[in-house]
Short mmCIF file of C-alpha atoms in Angstrom, two decimals:
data_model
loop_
_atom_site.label_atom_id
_atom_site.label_comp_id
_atom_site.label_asym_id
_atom_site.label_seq_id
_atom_site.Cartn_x
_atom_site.Cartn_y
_atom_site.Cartn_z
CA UNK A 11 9.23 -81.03 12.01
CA UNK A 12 8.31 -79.41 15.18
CA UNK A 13 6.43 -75.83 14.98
CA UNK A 14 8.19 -72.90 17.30
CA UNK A 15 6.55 -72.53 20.30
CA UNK A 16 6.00 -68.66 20.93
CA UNK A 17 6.19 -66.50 24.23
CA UNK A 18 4.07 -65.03 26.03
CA UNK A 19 4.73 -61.27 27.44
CA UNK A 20 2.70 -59.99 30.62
CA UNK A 21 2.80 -55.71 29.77
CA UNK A 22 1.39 -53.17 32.22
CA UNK A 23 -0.68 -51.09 30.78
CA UNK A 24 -0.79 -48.78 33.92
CA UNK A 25 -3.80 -46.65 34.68
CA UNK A 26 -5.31 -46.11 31.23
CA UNK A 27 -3.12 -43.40 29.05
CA UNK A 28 -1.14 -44.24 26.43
CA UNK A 29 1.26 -41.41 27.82
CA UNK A 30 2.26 -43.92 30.11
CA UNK A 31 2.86 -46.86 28.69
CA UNK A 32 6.74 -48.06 28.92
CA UNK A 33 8.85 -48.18 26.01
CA UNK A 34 9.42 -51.84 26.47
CA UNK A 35 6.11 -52.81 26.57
CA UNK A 36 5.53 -50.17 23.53
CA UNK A 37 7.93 -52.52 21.79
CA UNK A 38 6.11 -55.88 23.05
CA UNK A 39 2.67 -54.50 21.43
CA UNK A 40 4.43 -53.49 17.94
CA UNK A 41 6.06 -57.03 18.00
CA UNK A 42 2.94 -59.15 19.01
CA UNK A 43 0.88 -61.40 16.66
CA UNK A 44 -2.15 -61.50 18.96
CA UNK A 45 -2.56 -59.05 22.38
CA UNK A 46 -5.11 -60.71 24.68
CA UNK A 47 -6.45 -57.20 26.44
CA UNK A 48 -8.20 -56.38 29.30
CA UNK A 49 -10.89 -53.58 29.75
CA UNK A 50 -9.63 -51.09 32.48
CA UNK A 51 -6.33 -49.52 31.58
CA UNK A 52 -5.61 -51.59 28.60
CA UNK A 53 -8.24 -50.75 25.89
CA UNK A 54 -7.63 -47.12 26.80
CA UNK A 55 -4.18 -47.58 25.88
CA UNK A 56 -4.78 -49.54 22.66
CA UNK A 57 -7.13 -46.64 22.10
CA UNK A 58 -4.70 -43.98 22.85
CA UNK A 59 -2.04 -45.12 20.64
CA UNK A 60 -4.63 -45.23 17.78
CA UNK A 61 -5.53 -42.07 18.29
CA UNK A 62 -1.87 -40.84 18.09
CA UNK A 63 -1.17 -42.60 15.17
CA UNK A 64 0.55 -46.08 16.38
CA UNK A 65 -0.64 -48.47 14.29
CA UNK A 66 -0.42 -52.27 15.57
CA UNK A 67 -0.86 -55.29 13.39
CA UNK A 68 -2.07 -57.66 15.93
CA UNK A 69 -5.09 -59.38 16.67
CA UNK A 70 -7.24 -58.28 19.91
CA UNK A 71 -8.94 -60.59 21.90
CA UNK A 72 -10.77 -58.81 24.02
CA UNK A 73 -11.27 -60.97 27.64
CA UNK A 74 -12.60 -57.62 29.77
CA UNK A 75 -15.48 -57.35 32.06
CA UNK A 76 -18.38 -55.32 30.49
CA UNK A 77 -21.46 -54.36 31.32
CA UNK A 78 -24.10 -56.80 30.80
CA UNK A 79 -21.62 -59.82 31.21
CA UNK A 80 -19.41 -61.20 32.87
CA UNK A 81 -15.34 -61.60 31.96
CA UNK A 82 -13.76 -64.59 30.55
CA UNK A 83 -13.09 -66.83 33.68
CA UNK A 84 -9.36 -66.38 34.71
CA UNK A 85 -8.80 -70.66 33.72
CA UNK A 86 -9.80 -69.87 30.50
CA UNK A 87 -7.38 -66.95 29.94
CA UNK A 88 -4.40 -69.03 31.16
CA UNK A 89 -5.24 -71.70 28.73
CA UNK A 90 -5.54 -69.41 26.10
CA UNK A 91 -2.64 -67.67 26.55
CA UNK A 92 -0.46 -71.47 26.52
CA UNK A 93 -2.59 -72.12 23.38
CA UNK A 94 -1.67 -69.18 21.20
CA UNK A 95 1.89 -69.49 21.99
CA UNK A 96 1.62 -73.45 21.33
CA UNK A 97 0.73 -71.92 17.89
CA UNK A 98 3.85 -70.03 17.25
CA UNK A 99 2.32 -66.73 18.48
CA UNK A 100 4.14 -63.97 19.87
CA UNK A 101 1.63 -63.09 22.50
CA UNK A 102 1.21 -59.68 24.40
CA UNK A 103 -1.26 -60.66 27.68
CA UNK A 104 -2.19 -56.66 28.58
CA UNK A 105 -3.68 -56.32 31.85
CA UNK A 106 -4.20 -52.84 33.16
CA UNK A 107 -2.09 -50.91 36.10
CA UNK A 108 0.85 -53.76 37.25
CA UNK A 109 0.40 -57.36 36.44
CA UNK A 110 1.34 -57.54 39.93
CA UNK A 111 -0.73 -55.47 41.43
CA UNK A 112 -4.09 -57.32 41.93
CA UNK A 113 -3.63 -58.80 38.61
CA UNK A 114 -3.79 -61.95 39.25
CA UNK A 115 -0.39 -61.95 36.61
CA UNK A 116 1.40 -64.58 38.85
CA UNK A 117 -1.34 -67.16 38.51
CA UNK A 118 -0.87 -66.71 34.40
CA UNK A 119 2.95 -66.85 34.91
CA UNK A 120 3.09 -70.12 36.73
CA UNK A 121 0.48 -71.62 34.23
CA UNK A 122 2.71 -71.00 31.26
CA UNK A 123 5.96 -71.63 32.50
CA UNK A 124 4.53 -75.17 34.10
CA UNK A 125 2.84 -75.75 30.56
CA UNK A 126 6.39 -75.21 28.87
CA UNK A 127 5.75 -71.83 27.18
CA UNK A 128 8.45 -69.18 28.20
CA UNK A 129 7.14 -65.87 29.87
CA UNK A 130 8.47 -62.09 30.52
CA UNK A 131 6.74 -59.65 32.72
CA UNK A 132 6.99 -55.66 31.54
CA UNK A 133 5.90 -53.85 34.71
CA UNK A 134 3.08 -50.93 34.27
CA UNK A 135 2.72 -48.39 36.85
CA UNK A 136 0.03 -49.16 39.30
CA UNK A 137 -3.62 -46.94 39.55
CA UNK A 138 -2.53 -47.48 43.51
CA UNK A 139 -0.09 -44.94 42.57
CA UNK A 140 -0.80 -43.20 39.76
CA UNK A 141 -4.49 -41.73 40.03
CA UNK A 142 -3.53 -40.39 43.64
CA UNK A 143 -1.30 -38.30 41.60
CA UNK A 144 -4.21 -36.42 39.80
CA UNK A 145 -5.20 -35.19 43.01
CA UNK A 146 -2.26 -34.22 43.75
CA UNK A 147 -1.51 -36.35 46.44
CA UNK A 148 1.57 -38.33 47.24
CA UNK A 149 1.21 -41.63 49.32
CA UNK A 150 4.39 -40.16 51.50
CA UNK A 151 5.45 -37.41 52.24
CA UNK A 152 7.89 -36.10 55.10
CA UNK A 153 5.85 -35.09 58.61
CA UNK A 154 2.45 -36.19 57.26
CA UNK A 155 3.17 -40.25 56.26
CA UNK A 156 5.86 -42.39 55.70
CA UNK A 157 4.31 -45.42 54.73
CA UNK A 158 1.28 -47.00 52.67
CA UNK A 159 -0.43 -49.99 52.25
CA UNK A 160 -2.62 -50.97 49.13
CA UNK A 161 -5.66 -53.13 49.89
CA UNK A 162 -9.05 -53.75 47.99
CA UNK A 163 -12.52 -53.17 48.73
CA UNK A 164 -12.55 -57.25 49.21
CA UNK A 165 -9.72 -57.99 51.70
CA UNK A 166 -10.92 -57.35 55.56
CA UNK A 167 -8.81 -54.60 56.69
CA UNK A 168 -10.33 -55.41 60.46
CA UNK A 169 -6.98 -55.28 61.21
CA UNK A 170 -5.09 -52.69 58.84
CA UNK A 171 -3.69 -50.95 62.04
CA UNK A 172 -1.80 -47.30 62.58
CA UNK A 173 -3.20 -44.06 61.95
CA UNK A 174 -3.59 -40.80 59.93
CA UNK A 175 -0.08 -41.10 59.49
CA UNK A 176 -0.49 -44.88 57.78
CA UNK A 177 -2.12 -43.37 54.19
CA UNK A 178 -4.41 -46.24 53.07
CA UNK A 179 -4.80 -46.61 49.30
CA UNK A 180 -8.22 -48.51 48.72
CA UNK A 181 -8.75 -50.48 45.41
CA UNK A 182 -12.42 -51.49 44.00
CA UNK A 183 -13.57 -50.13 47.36
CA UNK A 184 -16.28 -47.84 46.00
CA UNK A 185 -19.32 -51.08 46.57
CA UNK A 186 -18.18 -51.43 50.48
CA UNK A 187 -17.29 -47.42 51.05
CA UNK A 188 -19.31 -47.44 53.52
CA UNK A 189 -18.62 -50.40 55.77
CA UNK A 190 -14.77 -49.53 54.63
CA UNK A 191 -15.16 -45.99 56.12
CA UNK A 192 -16.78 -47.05 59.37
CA UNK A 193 -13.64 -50.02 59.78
CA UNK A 194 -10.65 -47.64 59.48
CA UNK A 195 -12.40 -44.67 61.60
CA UNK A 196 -12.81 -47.21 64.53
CA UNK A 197 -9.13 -47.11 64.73
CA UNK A 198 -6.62 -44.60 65.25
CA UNK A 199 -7.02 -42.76 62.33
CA UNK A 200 -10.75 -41.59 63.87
CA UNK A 201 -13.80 -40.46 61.85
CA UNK A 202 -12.37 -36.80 60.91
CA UNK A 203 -9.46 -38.48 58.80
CA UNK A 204 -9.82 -37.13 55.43
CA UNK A 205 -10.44 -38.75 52.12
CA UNK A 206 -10.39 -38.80 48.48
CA UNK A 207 -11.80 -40.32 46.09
CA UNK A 208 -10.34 -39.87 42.52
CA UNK A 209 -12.65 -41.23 39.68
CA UNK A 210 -11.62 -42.56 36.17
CA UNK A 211 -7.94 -41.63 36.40
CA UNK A 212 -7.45 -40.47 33.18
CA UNK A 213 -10.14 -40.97 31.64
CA UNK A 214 -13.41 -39.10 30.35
CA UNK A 215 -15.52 -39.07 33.80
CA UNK A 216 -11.76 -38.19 36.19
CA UNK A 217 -13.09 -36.28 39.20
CA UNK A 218 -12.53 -35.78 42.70
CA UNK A 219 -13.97 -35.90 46.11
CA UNK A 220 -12.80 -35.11 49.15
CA UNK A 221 -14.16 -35.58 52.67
CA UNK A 222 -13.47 -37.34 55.76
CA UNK A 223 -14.10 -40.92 57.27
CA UNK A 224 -17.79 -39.89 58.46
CA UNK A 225 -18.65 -38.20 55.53
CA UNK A 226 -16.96 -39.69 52.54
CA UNK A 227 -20.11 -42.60 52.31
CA UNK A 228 -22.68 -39.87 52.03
CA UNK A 229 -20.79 -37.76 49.77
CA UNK A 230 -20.07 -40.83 47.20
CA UNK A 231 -23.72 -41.63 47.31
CA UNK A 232 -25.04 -37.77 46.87
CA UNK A 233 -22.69 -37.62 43.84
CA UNK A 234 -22.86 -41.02 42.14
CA UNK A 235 -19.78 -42.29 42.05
CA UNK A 236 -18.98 -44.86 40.24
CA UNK A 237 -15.89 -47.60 40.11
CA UNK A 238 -13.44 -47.66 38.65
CA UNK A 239 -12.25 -45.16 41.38
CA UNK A 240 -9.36 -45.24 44.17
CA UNK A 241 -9.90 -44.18 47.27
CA UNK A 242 -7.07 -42.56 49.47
CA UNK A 243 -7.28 -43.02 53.67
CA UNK A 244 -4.93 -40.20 55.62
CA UNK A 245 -3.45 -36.67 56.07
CA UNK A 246 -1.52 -36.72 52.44
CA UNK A 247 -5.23 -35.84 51.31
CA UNK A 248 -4.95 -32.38 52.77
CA UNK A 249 -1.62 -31.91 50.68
CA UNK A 250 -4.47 -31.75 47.48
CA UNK A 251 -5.35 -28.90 45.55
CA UNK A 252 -8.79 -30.15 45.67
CA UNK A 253 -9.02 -30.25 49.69
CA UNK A 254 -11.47 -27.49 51.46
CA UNK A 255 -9.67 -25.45 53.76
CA UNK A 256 -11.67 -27.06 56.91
CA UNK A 257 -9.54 -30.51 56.46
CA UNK A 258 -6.28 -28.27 56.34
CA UNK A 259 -4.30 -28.33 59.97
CA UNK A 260 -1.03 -27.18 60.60
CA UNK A 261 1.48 -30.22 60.73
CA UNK A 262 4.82 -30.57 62.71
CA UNK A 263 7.98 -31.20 60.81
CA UNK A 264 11.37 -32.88 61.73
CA UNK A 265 12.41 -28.55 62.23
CA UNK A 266 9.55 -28.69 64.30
CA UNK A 267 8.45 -25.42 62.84
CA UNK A 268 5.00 -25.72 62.52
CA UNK A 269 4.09 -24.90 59.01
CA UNK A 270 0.49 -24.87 56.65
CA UNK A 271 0.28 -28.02 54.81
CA UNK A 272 -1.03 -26.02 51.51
#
């Protein structure tokens, strides 16, 4: 008699809170066996719904980054994830923000499928997106930007072109800030672009700091921050709460009215 092979489900945990966790992949977690979790995003969500009373009857494995050591290498997730299902497990795989999104959830998709074990993705909503959204700040918004692009501190964004209008959403950039900051002002965009960095999204240590492309580096390293943290590039930081008045110009507008943009 052959033994049921199980399935594998890839949920987005998104940026940490529990609050925002999709009902669908609510429903994966309450109907897993084992959920094979992440640090970032998805332990504060497994957390969370603790906390609120959710109680979940599967097994964690726990394959995070911590510090002190190093996370379990990304070949030995996939061939964990193809083994528990080869066991008859219903298996959640909960990655924080988007599988998608830097999450290297593509890679685990094509191992399982070409290993035979049957896989569904539950989008999360990204930190790209998200933690901007403390702040206050959108990544468009009409007469400041109308477009974004999401890199990390990693890629070489040499040439990441356009300007202050271009908002720049920089992931795991807080380790090369500095040589980041110096790239993007050689452009366009010019050393008084502003800048924010939000800390923690939604978690214990969230804060925010705002400066510019020639002062952001010093800032980060007067005030110790610390990943995880996203980093926002363009004029949609002067749409924050948290902006000093010296960053805030008057824009023009498709009315072109020209009009405060606080």
């Amino acid at each position: 008699m052959t033994t049921p092979i199980g399935n594998v489900t890839l949920v987005g945990a998104g940026p940490g809170d529990a609050g925002l966790l999709t009902l669908r992949g609510l429903q994966a977690l309450e109907a897993a066996d084992v959920i094979v979790a992440d640090r970032l995003g998805a332990r504060g969500v497994l957390e969370g719904l603790a906390a609120d009373g959710v109680r979940l009857h599967a097994e964690v494995v726990d394959v995070g980054k911590l510090p002190g050591h190093h996370a379990v290498p990304q070949e030995a997730i996939n061939e964990l994830l193809v083994a528990l299902a080869r066991d008859g497990k219903e298996v959640v795989r909960l990655k924080g923000g988007d599988p998608f999104i830097f999450g290297r959830g593509g890679e685990e998709v094509a191992f399982c499928r070409d290993h035979g074990v049957s896989v569904e993705v539950v989008p999360g909503i990204t930190s790209a997106i998200s933690v901007p959204a403390i702040a206050g700040i959108p990544l468009t918004h009409r007469g400041l930007a109308t477009t974004f692009t999401v890199v990390t501190g990693h890629d070489q964004i040499q040439s990441l072109g356009g300007g202050r209008d271009h908002t720049v959403v920089l992931l795991m950039g807080i380790g090369t800030l500095a040589n980041s900051a110096i790239t993007l002002a050689r452009g366009e965009r010019g050393g008084g672009c502003p800048v924010a960095i939000i800390e923690d999204g939604y978690g214990p240590r969230q804060r925010v700091t705002i400066g510019t492309l020639d002062t952001i580096a010093l800032q980060a390293a007067r005030r110790g921050i610390r990943s995880p943290a996203v980093v926002v590039v363009g004029d949609v930081v002067t749409l924050s709460p948290y902006a000093p008045d010296p960053l805030i110009e008057p824009v023009e507008i498709s009315t072109h009215r020209k009009v405060s943009t606080r």
